[in-house]
Structure formats: C-alpha cells, structure tokens
Short mmCIF file of C-alpha atoms in Angstrom, two decimals:
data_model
loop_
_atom_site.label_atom_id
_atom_site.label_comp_id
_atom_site.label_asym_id
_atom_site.label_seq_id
_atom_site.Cartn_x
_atom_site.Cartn_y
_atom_site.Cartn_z
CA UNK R 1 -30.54 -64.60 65.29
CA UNK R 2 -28.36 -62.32 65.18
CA UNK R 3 -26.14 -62.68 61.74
CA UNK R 4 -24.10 -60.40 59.33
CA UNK R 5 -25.51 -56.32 59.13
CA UNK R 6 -25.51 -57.04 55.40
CA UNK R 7 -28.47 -59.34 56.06
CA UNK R 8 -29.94 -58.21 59.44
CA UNK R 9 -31.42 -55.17 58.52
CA UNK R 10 -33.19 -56.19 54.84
CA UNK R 11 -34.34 -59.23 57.39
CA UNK R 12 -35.54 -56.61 60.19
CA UNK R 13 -37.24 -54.65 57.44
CA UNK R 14 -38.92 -57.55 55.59
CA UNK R 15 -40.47 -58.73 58.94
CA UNK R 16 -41.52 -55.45 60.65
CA UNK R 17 -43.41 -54.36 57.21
CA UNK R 18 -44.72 -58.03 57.24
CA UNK R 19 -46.01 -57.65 60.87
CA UNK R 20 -47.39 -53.97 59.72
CA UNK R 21 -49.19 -55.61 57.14
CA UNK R 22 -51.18 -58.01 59.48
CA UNK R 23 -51.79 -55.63 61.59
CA UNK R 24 -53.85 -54.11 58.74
CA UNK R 25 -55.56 -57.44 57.89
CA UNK R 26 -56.71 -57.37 61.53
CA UNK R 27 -59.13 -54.93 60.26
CA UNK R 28 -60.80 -57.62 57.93
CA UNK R 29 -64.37 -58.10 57.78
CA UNK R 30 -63.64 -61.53 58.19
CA UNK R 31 -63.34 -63.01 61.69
CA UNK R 32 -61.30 -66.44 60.70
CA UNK R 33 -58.96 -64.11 58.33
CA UNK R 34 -58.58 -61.12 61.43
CA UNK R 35 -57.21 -64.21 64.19
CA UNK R 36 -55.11 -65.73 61.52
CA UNK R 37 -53.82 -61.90 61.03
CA UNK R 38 -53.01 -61.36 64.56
CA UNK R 39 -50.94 -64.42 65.40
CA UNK R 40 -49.17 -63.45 61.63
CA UNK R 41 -48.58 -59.90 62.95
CA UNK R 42 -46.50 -61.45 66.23
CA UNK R 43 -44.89 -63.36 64.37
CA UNK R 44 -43.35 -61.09 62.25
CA UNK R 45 -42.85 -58.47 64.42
CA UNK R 46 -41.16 -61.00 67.01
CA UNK R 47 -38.70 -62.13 63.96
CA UNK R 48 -37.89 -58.53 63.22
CA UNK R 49 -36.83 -58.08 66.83
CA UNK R 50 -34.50 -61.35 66.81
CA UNK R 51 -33.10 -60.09 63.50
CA UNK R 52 -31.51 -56.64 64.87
CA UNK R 53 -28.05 -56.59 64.85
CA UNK R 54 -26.05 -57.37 67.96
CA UNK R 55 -23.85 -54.29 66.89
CA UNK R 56 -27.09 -52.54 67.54
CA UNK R 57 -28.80 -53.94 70.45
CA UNK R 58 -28.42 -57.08 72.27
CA UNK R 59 -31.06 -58.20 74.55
CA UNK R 60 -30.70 -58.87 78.07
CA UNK R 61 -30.42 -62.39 79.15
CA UNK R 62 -33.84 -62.64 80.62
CA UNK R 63 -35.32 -61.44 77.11
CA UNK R 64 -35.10 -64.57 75.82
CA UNK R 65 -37.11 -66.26 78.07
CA UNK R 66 -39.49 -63.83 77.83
CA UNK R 67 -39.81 -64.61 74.23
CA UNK R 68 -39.55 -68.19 74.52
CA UNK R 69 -43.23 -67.66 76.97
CA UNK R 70 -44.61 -65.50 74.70
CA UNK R 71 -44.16 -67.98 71.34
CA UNK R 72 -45.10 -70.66 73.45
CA UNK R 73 -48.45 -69.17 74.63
CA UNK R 74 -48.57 -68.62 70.96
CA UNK R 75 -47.90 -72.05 69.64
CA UNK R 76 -50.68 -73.34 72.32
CA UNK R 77 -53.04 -71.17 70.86
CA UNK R 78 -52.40 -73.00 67.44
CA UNK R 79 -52.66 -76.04 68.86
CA UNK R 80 -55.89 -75.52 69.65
CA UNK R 81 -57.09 -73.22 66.62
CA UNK R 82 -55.79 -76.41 64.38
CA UNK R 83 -58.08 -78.66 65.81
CA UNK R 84 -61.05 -77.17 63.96
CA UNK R 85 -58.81 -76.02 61.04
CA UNK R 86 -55.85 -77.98 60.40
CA UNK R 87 -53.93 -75.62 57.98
CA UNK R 88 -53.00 -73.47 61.27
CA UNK R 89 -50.57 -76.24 62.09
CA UNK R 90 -48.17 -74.09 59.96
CA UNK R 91 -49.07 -71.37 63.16
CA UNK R 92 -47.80 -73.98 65.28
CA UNK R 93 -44.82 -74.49 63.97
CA UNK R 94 -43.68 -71.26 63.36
CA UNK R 95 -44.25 -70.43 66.83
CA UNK R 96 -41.93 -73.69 68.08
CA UNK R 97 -39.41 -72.59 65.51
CA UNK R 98 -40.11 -69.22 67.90
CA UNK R 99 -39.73 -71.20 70.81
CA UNK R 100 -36.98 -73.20 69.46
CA UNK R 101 -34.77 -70.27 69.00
CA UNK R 102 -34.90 -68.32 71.69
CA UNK R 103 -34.28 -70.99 74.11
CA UNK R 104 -30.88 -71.46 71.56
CA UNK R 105 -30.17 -67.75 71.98
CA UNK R 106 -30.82 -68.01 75.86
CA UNK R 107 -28.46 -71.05 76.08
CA UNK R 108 -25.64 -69.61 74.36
CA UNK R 109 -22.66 -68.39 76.03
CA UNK R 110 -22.63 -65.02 74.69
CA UNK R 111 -26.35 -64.83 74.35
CA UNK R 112 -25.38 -62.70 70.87
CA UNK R 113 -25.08 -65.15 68.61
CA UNK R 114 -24.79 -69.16 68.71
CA UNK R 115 -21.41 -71.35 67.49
CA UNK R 116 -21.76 -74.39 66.52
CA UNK R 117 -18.51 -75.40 67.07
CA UNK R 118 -17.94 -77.18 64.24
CA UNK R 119 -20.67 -79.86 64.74
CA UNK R 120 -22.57 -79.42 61.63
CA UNK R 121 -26.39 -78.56 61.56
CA UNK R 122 -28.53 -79.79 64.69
CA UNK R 123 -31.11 -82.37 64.09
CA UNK R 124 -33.85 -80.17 64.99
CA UNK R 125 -32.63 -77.24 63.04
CA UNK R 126 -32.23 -79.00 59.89
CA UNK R 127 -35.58 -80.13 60.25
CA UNK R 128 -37.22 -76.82 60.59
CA UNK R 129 -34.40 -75.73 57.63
CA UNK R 130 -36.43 -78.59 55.48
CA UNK R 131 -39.85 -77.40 56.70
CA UNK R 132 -39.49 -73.87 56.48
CA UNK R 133 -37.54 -73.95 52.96
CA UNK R 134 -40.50 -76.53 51.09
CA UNK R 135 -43.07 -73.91 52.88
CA UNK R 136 -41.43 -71.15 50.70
CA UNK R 137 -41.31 -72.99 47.77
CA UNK R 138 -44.56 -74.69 47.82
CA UNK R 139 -46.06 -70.81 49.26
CA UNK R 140 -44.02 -69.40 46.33
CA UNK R 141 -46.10 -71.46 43.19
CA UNK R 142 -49.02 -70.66 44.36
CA UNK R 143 -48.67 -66.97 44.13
CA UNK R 144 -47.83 -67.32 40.27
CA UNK R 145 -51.19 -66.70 38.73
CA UNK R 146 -52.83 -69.47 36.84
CA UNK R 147 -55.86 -67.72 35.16
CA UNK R 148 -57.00 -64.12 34.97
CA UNK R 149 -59.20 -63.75 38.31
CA UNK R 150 -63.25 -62.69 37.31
CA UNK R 151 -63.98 -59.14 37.37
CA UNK R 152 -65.35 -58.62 40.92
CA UNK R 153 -65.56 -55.59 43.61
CA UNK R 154 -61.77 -54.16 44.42
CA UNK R 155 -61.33 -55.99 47.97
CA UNK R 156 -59.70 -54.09 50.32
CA UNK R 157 -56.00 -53.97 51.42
CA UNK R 158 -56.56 -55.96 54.15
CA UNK R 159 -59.09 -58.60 52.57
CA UNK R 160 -56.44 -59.86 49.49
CA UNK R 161 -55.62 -63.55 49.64
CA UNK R 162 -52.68 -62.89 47.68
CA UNK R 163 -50.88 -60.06 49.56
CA UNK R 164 -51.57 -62.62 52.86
CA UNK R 165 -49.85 -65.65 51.04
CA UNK R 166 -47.13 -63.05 50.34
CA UNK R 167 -47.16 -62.36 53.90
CA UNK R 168 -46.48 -65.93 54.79
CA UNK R 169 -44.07 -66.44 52.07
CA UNK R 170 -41.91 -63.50 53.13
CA UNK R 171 -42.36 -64.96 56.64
CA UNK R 172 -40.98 -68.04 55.55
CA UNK R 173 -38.07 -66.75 53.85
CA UNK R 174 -37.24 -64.86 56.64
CA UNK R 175 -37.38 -67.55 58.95
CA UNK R 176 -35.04 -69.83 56.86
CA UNK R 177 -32.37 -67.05 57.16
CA UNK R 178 -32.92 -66.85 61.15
CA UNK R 179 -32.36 -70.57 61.04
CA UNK R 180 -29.75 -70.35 58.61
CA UNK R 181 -28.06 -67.90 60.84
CA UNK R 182 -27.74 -70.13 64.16
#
C-alpha cells in the first residue's frame, strides 16, 4: 500500500521489527504461544513488504498474486486453528485484509498504488477500517496496567504477554494506515 515516504518507512520499520519480534516468540516454551507467533511473524513481515515505497521498489505484477496465495493459505490455516480457539479469528481476518489487498494492488492499473477515483471508501474497506481501528483501541486499554503484577520469575523476551499484545496492537495500527492508504 504504497502511500507517502513520510509514512512508508516508520510503517516498514514498525512492521519488520514487529515480525522480528515474533520470530523471537517462536522460541517460546509454549507450543499454542510459538504457532500464534509464527502466523504474527508473516504477518508483519508481509505488511512491511507492502509498505515500501514505490519510489523504492515496486513489485512485479505477478507479486501480488503471489501474496494474495500466500495470505490465503494463511487465512485457511486460521480458519481452522479458530475452531478449537476462537480468539484466532482475529488471524483470519488479518490475513483476508492480506488477501484483500493484494488482489486491490494486483487489480490496479498502475499496480503502484490504487485511485479511487473519487468514489469514496469501498464497502469492504471501510469495514476492515472499522474492524481494524476498534482492534487498536480495544488492544490499546488493555495494555494500560490495572494492578501491580505479583512478584514472579523474570519471563523471558519471548514469553511476555504484554510485549505480544504490543505486537498485535502495532500490527493493527499498521494495518489501519495500509487501509487508510488505498
């Protein structure tokens, strides 16, 4: 989603360090927290990819398919990891937002950015807009603590519940300015 420098590149940053990150939670000790992780880490690293510059690189056409099979095989994997454990539906989403944008990108006529052309917001993008922006807010109170935690073992970088819900929440942010940027 190629939008202004100014933005790309905090955008590109905030998503590869995000995807980093996971990639270090992979390491967890704890198998549902290491497959949440991994789908996290393609995530992120996918959106940092979308979010470099066209001044920079532009993808070849047949990129965005690519990446449009890739989220997809992604968002069936959620499918069926939220049948057991419905708060990976967020997974799912995320990955048809994914989806959802890279057939956009592939559609365009310049393949480097989308115009709307005057016609306002797309039904389907507002709706991930709405999703994606009460996701960040909602994701955002819960990381203000309530209550000083109890004094237990220092967990390790890649076992902390809160740097993962920061994860997600920079996730979301950044996926509101991808969307924001069609």
């Amino acid at each position: 989603m190629h939008g202004p420098v100014s933005t790309a590149w905090p955008l590109v940053a905030l998503c590869a360090v995000t995807g980093a990150y996971c990639l270090l939670r992979m390491r967890s000790a704890v198998e549902e927290q290491r497959r949440a992780a991994g789908g996290e880490a393609l995530m992120g690293f996918g959106m940092a990819a979308m979010a470099v510059p066209a001044a920079v690189f532009t993808p070849p056409r047949w990129a965005w398919p690519v990446y449009a099979a890739v989220f997809g095989a992604a968002a069936v994997r959620a499918l069926w990891t939220a049948r057991g454990a419905p708060h990976h539906l967020h997974h799912l989403v995320g990955s048809a937002a994914m989806v959802y944008m890279s057939v956009v990108m592939a559609a365009s006529p310049s393949a480097a950015h989308h115009v709307h052309g005057g016609t306002g917001v797309p039904l389907l993008t507002g709706a991930l807009l709405l999703y994606f922006t009460g996701y960040v807010l909602l994701s955002g109170a819960r990381l203000v603590p309530t209550a000083t935690p109890p004094a237990t073992a220092p967990a390790r970088w890649g076992d902390r519940p809160e740097l993962a819900r920061a994860c997600r929440l920079s996730m979301g942010i950044g996926m509101v300015a991808m969307l924001l940027a069609m």
